[in-house]
Short mmCIF file of C-alpha atoms and ligand atoms in Angstrom, two decimals:
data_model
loop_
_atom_site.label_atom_id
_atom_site.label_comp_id
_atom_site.label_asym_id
_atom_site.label_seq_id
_atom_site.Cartn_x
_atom_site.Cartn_y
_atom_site.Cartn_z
CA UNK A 1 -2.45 -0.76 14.88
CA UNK A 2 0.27 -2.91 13.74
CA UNK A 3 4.00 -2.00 15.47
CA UNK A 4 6.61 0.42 13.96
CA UNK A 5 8.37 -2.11 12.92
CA UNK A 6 5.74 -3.68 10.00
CA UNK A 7 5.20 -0.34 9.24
CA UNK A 8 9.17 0.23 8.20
CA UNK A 9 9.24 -3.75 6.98
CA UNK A 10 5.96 -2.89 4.51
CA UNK A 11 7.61 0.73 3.25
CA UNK A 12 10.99 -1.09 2.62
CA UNK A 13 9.60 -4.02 0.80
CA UNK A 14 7.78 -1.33 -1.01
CA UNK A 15 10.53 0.55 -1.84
CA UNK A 16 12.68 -2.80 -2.95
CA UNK A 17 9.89 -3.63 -5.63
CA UNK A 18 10.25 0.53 -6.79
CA UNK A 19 13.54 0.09 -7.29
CA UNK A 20 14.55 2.98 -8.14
CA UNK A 21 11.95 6.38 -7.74
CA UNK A 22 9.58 8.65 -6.07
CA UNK A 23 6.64 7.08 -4.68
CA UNK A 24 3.46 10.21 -3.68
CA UNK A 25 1.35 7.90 -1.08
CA UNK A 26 -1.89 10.41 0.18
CA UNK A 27 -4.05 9.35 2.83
CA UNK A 28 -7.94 10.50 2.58
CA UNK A 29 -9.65 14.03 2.70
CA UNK A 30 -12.30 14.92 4.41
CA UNK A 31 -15.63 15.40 2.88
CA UNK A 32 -17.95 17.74 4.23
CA UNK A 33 -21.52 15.92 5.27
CA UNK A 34 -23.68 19.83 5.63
CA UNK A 35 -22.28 22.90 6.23
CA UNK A 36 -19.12 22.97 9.10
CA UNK A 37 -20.35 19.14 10.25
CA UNK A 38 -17.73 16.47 8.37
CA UNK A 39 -18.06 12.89 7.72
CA UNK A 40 -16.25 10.68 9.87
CA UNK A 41 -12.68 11.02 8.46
CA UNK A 42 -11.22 7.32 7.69
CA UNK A 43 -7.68 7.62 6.85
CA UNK A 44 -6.52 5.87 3.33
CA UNK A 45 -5.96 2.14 3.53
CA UNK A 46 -2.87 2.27 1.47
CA UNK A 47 -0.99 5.46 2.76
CA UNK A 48 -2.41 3.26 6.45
CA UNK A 49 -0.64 0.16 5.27
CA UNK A 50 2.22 1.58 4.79
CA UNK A 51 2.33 4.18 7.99
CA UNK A 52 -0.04 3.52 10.64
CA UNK A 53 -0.63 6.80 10.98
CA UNK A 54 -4.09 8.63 11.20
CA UNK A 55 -4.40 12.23 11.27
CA UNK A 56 -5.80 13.66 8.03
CA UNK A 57 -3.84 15.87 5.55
CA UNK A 58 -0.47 13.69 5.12
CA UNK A 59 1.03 12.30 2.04
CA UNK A 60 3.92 9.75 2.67
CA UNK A 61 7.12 9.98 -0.21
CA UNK A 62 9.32 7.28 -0.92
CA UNK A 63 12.03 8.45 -2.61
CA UNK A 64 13.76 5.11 -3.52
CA UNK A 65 16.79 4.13 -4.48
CA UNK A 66 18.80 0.80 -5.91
CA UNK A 67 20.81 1.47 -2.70
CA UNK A 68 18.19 0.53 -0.33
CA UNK A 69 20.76 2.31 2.02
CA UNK A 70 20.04 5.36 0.57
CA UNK A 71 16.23 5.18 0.33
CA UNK A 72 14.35 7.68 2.31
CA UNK A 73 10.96 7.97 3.83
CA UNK A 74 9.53 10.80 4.55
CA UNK A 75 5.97 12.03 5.99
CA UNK A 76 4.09 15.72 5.42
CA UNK A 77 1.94 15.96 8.12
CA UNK A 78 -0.47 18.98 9.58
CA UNK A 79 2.08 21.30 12.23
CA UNK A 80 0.89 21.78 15.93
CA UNK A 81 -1.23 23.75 16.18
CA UNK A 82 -2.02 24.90 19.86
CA UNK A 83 -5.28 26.33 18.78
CA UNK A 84 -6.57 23.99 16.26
CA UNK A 85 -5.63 21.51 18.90
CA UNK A 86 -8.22 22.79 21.82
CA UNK A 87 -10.96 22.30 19.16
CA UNK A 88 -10.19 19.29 17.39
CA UNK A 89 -7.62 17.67 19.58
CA UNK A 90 -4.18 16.62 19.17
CA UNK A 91 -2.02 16.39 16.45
CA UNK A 92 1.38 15.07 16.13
CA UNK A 93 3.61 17.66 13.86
CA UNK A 94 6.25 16.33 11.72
CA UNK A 95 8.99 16.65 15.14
CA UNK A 96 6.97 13.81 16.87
CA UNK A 97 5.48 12.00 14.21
CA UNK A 98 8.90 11.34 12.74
CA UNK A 99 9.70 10.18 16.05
CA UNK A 100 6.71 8.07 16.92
CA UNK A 101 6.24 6.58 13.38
CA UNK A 102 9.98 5.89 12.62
CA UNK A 103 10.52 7.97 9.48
CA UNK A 104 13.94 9.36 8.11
CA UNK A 105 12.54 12.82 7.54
CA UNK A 106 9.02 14.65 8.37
CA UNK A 107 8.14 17.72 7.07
CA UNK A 108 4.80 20.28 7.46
CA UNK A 109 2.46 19.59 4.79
CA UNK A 110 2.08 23.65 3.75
CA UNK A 111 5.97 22.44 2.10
CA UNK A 112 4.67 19.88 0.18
CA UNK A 113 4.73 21.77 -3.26
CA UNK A 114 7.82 23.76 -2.22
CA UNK A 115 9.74 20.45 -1.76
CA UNK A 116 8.10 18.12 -4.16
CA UNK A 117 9.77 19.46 -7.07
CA UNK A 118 13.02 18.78 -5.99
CA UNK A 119 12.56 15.72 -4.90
CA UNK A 120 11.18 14.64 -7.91
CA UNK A 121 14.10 16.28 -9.51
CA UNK A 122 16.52 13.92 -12.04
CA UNK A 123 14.02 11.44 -11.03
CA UNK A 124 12.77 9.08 -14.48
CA UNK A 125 9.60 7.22 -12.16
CA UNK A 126 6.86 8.32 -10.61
CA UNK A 127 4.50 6.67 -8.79
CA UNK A 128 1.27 7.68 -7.79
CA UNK A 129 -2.37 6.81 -8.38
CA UNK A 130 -3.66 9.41 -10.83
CA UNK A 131 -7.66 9.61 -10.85
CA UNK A 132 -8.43 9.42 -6.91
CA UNK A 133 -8.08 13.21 -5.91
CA UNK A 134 -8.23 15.70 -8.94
CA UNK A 135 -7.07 18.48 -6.71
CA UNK A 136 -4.04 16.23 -5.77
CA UNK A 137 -3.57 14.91 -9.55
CA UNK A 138 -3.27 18.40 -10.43
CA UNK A 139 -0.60 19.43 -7.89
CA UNK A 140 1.53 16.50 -9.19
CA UNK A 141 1.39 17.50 -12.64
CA UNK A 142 1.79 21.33 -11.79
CA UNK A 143 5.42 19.84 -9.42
CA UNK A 144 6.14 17.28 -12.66
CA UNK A 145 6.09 20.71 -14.73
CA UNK A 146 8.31 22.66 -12.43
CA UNK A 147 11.13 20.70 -12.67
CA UNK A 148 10.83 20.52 -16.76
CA UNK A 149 11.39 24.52 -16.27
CA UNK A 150 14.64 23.86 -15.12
CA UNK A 151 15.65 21.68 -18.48
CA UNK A 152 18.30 24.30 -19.74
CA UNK A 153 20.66 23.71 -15.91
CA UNK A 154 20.32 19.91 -17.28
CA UNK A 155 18.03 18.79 -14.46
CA UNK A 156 15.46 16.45 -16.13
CA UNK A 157 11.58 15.32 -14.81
CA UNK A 158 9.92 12.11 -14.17
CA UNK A 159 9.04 10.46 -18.06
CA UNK A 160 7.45 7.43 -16.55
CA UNK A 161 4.24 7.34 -13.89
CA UNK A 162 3.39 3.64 -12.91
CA UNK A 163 0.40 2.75 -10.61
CA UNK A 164 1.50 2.94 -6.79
CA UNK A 165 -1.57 0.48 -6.27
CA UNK A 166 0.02 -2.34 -8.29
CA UNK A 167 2.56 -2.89 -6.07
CA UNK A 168 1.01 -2.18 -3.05
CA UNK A 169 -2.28 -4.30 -3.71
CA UNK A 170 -0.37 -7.77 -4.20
CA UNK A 171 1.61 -6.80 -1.01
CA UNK A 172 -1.36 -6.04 1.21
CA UNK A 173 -3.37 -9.55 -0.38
CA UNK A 174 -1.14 -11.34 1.81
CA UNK A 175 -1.49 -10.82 5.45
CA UNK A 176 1.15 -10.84 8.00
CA UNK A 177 0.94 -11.93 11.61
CA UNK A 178 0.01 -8.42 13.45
CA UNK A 179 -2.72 -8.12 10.18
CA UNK A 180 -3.83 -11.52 10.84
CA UNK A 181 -4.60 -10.67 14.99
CA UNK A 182 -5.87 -7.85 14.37
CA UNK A 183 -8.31 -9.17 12.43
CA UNK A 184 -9.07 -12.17 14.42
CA UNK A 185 -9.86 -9.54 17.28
CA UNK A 186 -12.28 -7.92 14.74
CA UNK A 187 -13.99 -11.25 14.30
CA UNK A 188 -14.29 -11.88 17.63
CA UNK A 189 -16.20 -8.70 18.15
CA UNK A 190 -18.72 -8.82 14.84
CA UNK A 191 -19.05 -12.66 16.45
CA UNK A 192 -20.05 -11.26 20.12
CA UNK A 193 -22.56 -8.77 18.08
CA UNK A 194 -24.38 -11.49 15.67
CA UNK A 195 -24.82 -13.92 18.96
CA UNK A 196 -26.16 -10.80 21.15
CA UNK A 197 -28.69 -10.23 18.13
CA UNK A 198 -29.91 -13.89 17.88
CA UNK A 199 -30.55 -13.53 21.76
CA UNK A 200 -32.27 -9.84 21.44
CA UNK A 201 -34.28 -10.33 18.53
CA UNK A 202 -38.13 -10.71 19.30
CA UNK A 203 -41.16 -10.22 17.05
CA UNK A 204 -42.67 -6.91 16.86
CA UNK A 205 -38.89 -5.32 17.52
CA UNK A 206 -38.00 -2.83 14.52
CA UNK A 207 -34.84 -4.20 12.59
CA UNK A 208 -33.07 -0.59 13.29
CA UNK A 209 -33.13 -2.19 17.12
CA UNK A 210 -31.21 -4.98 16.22
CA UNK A 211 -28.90 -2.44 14.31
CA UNK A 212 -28.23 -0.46 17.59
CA UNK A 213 -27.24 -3.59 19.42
CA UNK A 214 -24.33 -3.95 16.72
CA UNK A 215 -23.43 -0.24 16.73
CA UNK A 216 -23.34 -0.71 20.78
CA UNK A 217 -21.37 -4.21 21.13
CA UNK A 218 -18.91 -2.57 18.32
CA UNK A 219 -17.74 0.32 20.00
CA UNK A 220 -18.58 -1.37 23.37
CA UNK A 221 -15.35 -3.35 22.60
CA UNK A 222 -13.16 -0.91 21.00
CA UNK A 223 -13.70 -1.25 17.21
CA UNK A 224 -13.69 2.52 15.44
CA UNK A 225 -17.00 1.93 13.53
CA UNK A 226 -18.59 -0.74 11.37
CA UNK A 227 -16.77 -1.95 7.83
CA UNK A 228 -19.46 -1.62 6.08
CA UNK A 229 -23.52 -0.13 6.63
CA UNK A 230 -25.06 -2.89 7.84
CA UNK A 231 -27.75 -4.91 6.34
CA UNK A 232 -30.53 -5.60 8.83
CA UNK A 233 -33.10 -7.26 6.80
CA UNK A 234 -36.35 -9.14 7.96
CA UNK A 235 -38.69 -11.40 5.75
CA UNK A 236 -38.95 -9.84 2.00
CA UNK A 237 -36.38 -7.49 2.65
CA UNK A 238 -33.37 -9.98 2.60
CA UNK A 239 -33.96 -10.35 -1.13
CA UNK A 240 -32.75 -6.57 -1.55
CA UNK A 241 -28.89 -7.74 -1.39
CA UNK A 242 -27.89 -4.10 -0.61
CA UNK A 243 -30.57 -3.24 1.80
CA UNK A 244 -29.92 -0.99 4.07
CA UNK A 245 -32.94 1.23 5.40
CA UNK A 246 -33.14 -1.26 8.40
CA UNK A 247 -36.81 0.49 9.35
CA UNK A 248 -39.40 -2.39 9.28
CA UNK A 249 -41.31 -4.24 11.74
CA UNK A 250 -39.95 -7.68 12.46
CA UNK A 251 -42.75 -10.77 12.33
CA UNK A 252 -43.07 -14.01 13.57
CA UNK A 253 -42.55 -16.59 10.97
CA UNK A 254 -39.80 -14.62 8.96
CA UNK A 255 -36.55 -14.60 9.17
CA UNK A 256 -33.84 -11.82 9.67
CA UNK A 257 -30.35 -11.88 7.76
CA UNK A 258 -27.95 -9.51 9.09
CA UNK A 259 -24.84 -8.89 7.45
CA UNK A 260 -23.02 -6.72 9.52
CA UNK A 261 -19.20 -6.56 10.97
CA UNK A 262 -16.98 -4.01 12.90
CA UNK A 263 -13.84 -2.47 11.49
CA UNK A 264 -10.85 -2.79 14.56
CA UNK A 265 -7.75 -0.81 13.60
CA UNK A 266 -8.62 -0.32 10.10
CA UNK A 267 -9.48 -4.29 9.69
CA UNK A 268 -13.21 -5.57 8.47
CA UNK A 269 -14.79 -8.41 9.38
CA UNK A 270 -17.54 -9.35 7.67
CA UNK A 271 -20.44 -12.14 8.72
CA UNK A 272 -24.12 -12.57 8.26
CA UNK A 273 -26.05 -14.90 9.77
CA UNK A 274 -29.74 -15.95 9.41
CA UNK A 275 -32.27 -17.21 11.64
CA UNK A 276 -35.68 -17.23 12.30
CA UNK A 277 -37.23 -13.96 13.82
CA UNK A 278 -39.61 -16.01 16.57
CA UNK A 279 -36.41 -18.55 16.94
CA UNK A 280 -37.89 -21.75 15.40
CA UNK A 281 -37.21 -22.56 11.51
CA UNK A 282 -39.87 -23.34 9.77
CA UNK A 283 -40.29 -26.62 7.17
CA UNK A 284 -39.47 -24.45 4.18
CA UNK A 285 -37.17 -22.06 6.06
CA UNK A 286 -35.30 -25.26 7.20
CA UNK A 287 -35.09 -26.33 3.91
CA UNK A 288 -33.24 -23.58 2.01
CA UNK A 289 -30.97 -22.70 4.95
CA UNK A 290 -29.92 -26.38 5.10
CA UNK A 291 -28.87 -25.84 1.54
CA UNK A 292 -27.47 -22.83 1.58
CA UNK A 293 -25.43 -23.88 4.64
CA UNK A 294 -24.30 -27.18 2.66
CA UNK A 295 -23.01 -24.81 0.04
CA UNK A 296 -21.06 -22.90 2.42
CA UNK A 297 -19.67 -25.68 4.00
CA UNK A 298 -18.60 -26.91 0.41
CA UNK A 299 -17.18 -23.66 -0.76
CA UNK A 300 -15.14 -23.46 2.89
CA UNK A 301 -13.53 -27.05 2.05
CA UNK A 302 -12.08 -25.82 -1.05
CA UNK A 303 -10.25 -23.17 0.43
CA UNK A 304 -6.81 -24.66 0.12
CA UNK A 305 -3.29 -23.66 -1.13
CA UNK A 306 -3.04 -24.33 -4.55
CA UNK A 307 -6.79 -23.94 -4.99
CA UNK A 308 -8.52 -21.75 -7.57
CA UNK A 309 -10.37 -18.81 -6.82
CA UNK A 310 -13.21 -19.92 -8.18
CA UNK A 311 -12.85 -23.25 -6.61
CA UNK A 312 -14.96 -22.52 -3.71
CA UNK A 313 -17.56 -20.74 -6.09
CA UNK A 314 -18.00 -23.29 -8.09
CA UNK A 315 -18.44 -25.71 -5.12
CA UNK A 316 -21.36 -23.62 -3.62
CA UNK A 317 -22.88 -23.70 -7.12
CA UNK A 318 -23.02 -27.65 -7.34
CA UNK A 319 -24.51 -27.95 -3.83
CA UNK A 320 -27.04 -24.78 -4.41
CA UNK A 321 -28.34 -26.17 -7.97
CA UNK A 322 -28.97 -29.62 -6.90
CA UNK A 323 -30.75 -28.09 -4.47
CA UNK A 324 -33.07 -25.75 -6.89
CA UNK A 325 -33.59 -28.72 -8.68
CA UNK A 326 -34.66 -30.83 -5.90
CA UNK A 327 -37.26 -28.08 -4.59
CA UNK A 328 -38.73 -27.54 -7.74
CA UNK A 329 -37.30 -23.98 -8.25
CA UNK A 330 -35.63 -24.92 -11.45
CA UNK A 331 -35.54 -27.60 -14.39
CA UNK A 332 -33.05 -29.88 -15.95
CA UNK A 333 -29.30 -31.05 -14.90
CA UNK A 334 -27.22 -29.14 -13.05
CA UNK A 335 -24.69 -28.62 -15.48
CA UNK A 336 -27.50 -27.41 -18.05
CA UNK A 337 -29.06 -25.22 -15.05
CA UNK A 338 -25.74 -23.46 -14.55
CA UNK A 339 -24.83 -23.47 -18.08
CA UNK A 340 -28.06 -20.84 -18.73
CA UNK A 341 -27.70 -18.65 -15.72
CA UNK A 342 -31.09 -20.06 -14.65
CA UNK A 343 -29.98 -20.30 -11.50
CA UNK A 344 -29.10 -16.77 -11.02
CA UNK A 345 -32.93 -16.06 -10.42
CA UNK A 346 -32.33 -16.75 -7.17
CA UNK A 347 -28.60 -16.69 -6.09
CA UNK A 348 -26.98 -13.52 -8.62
CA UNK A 349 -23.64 -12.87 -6.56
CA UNK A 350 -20.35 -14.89 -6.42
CA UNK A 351 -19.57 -16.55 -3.59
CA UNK A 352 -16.52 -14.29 -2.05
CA UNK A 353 -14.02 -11.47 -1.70
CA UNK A 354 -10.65 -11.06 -0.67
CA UNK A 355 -11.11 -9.11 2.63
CA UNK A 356 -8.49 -6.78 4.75
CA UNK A 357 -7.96 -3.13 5.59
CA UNK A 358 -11.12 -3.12 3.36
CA UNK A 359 -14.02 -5.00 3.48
CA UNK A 360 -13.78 -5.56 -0.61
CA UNK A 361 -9.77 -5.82 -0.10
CA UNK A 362 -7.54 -5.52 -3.10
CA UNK A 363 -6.22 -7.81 -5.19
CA UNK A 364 -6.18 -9.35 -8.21
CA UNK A 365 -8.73 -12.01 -8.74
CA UNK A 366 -6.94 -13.55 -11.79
CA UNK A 367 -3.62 -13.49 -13.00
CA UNK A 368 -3.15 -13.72 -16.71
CA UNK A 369 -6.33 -14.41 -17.71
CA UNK A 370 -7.07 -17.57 -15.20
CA UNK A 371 -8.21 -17.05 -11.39
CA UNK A 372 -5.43 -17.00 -9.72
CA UNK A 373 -4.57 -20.07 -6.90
CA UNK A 374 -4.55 -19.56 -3.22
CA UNK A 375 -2.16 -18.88 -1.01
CA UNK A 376 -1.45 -19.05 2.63
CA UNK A 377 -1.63 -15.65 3.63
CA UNK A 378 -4.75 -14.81 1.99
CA UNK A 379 -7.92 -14.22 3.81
CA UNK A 380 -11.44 -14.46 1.83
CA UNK A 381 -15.16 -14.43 2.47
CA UNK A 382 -17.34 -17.31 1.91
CA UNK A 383 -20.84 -16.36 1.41
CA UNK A 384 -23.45 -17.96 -0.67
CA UNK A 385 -26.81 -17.22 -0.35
CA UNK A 386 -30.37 -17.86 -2.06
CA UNK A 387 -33.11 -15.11 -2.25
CA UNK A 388 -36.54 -16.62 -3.66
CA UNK A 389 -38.79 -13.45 -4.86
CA UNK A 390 -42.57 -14.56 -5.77
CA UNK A 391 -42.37 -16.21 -8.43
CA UNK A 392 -45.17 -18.53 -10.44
CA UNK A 393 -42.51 -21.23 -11.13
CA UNK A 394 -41.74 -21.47 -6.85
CA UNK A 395 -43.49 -23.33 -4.57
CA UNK A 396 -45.12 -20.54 -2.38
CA UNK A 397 -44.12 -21.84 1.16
CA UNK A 398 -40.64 -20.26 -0.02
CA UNK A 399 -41.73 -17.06 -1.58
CA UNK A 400 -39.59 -14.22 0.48
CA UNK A 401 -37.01 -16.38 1.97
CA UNK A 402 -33.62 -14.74 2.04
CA UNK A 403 -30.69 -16.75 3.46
CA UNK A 404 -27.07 -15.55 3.07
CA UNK A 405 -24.40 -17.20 5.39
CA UNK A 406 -20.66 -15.33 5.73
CA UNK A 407 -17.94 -16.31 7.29
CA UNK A 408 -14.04 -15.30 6.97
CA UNK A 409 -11.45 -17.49 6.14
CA UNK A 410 -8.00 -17.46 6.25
CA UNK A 411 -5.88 -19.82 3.53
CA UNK A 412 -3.51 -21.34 5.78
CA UNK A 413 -0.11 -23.87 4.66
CA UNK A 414 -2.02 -26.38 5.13
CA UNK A 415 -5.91 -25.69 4.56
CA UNK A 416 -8.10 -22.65 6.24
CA UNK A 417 -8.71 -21.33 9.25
CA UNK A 418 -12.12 -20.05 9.53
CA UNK A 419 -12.20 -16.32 11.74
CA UNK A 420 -15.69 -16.51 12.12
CA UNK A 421 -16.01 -20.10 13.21
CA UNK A 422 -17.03 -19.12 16.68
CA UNK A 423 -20.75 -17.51 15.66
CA UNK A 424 -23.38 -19.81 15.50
CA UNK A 425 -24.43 -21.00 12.34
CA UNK A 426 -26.47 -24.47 12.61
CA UNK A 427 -30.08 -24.96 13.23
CA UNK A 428 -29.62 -26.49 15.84
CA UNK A 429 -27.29 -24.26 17.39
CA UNK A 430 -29.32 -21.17 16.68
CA UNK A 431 -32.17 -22.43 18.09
CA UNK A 432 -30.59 -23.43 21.20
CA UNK A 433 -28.81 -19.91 21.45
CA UNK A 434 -32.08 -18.69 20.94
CA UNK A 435 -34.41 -20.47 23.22
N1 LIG B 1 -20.93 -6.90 3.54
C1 LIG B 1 -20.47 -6.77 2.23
C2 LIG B 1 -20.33 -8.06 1.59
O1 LIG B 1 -20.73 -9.06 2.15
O2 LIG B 1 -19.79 -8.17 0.54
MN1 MN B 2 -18.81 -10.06 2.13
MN1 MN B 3 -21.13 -9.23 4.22
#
């Protein structure tokens, strides 16, 4: 996690931009999986942002004012519980967690709609973001209409609720120092993973063995779990973008594309890498992943302060088209290629996301109608791909290629800084890692 202190730094910058207000912050419920077993909890990444702290069933309030001096932060958290604690292990209580996680007040969660009412109280702004819990939407409203019952002793209710996740999405696009190691440490753990799967991988394995080496080097090195399922996809199956049944028999002459990365601390990283199952490209293979690699490398050299978003997509698009052209997998110029989508038969995603407590991180992708510029701060994927189905109008020696290469990049003052720039991504150095 990042220190105490970022946490109170993020929650007062919060509180600056609320002016003046009561901010209702929830982190995650649990979801049953079957019966008494749960799924894994994950906490929320905004109520995380802003608290660092873990445990299920907690809701931070901000009740703000224009004297920052007299802006307080306060947790509900679940009691101790001695009991509850032999089975499912320890829990802070407000006492410590107040304590530990440097808040001006803590309270038991059971008080929440005892106390939420008053707080709320002669307040004119709420904010909160309605539509994510309906059990928790309607427990706002029902505290919202308590304190209208008190209209005749001149006490008046909240007449304006704003999005909590406006404020809080622009702040967590840029990354601070503590963000930015953590997720360099996440990087360097996906990278250890992909490089221990290029060695591993033999024909005849099953691609859910290759998936057990990442689960294993992830939580080998400390990371909670991975960011996202991962995508373990030999020969055909890379051209299923969301593939994730990871169950078939890996053969000489294909190749695999895993995209697969660890979450550290609440962090993603996110990577895929391609190579040849048997460890030796092919002519064709070659070929595509050359081109696909040139449009990376293109897309990464346009990440730049003052850049568009869509700089490095449209980059990756030159490179890629010329290349469709040049292999015969489409017709015409390039600008008349990308003009009718035509291209899309074969790469159908953009080339990047903004990436951060979650592996699709928030933020806004354009600002007033036009893609917004870069900034240093900001930390993106850079992933172009190609994925050739059968197709009369392809030459056959590429039918069922799938090549998608991922890296994550930082926008720095002066250019990037590329997190992923340790795993191997040439031909030349995959083969050799390979060999
Ligand atoms: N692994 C998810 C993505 O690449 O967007
Ligand atoms: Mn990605
Ligand atoms: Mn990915």
């Amino acid at each position: 996690m990042s220190s105490i202190a970022s946490y109170k730094t993020r929650r007062r910058q919060f509180a600056s931009h609320m002016q003046k207000g009561v901010a209702v912050i929830p982190t995650a419920s649990e979801h049953l999986r079957n019966r008494d077993a749960h799924y894994p909890f994950r906490f929320d990444s905004y109520f995380y942002y802003l608290t660092g702290f873990r445990e299920p069933e907690a809701v931070l309030v901000i009740v703000a004012d224009a004297d920052q001096s007299k802006t307080k932060h306060l947790l509900f958290c679940r009691d101790k519980d001695e009991k509850r604690e032999i089975w499912d292990g320890f829990r802070y209580g407000p006492e410590a967690a107040k304590e530990a996680f440097g808040f001006d007040e803590a309270y038991s969660v059971t008080k929440l709609d005892e106390m939420l009412p008053d707080l709320l109280a002669n307040q004119s702004k709420l904010l909160f973001a309605l539509g994510q819990d309906a059990g928790l939407d309607a427990r706002v409203t029902s505290w919202i209409n308590k304190v209208k019952e008190k209209a005749r002793s001149g006490i008046t209710a909240p007449t304006e609720l704003h999005d909590s996740r406006l404020i809080l999405d622009e702040m967590r696009l840029f990354k601070d120092s503590e963000e930015l190691q953590i997720m360099r440490d996440a990087a360097a753990i996906s990278d250890k993973a992909h490089r221990r799967a290029m060695q591993f991988t033999r024909p005849g394995m099953m691609e859910y063995e290759v998936e057990a080496e990442f689960l294993h080097i992830f939580r080998q090195h400390g990371a909670q779990s991975p960011a996202y399922t991962s995508i373990v996809a030999g020969g055909a199956n890379a051209c299923v973008l969301h593939y994730v049944d990871n169950d078939a028999e890996l053969k000489s002459g294909d190749m695999l594309l895993i995209d697969a990365g660890c979450e550290l601390n609440g962090y993603a990283s996110d990577i895929t890498r391609t190579f040849p199952v048997n460890g030796k490209f092919t002519a064709a293979q070659k070929d595509i992943y050359q081109l696909v690699l040139a449009a990376q490398e293109a897309a990464i050299t346009n990440v730049k302060p003052g850049n568009s978003w869509d700089d490095p997509h449209q980059a990756a698009l030159q490179v890629l088209v010329q290349g469709f052209i040049d292999f015969g997998m489409c017709k015409g110029s390039v600008d008349a290629v990308i003009e009718s989508d035509d291209y899309k038969r074969f790469y159908m995603h953009r080339t990047g996301h903004w990436l951060g407590l979650d592996v699709h991180d928030v933020g806004e992708y354009k600002q007033n109608g036009e893609w917004r510029h870069m900034q240093p701060g900001m930390v993106l994927t850079v992933e172009p791909g190609c994925y050739i189905r059968p197709a009369d109008n392809v030459p056959k020696p590429f039918w069922n290629v799938g090549i998608r290469i991922e890296d994550d990049v930082l926008v720095t003052q002066t250019g990037h800084e590329i997190l992923t720039i340790a795993t191997p991504k040439s031909v030349d150095n995959i083969e050799e890692l390979m060999r």
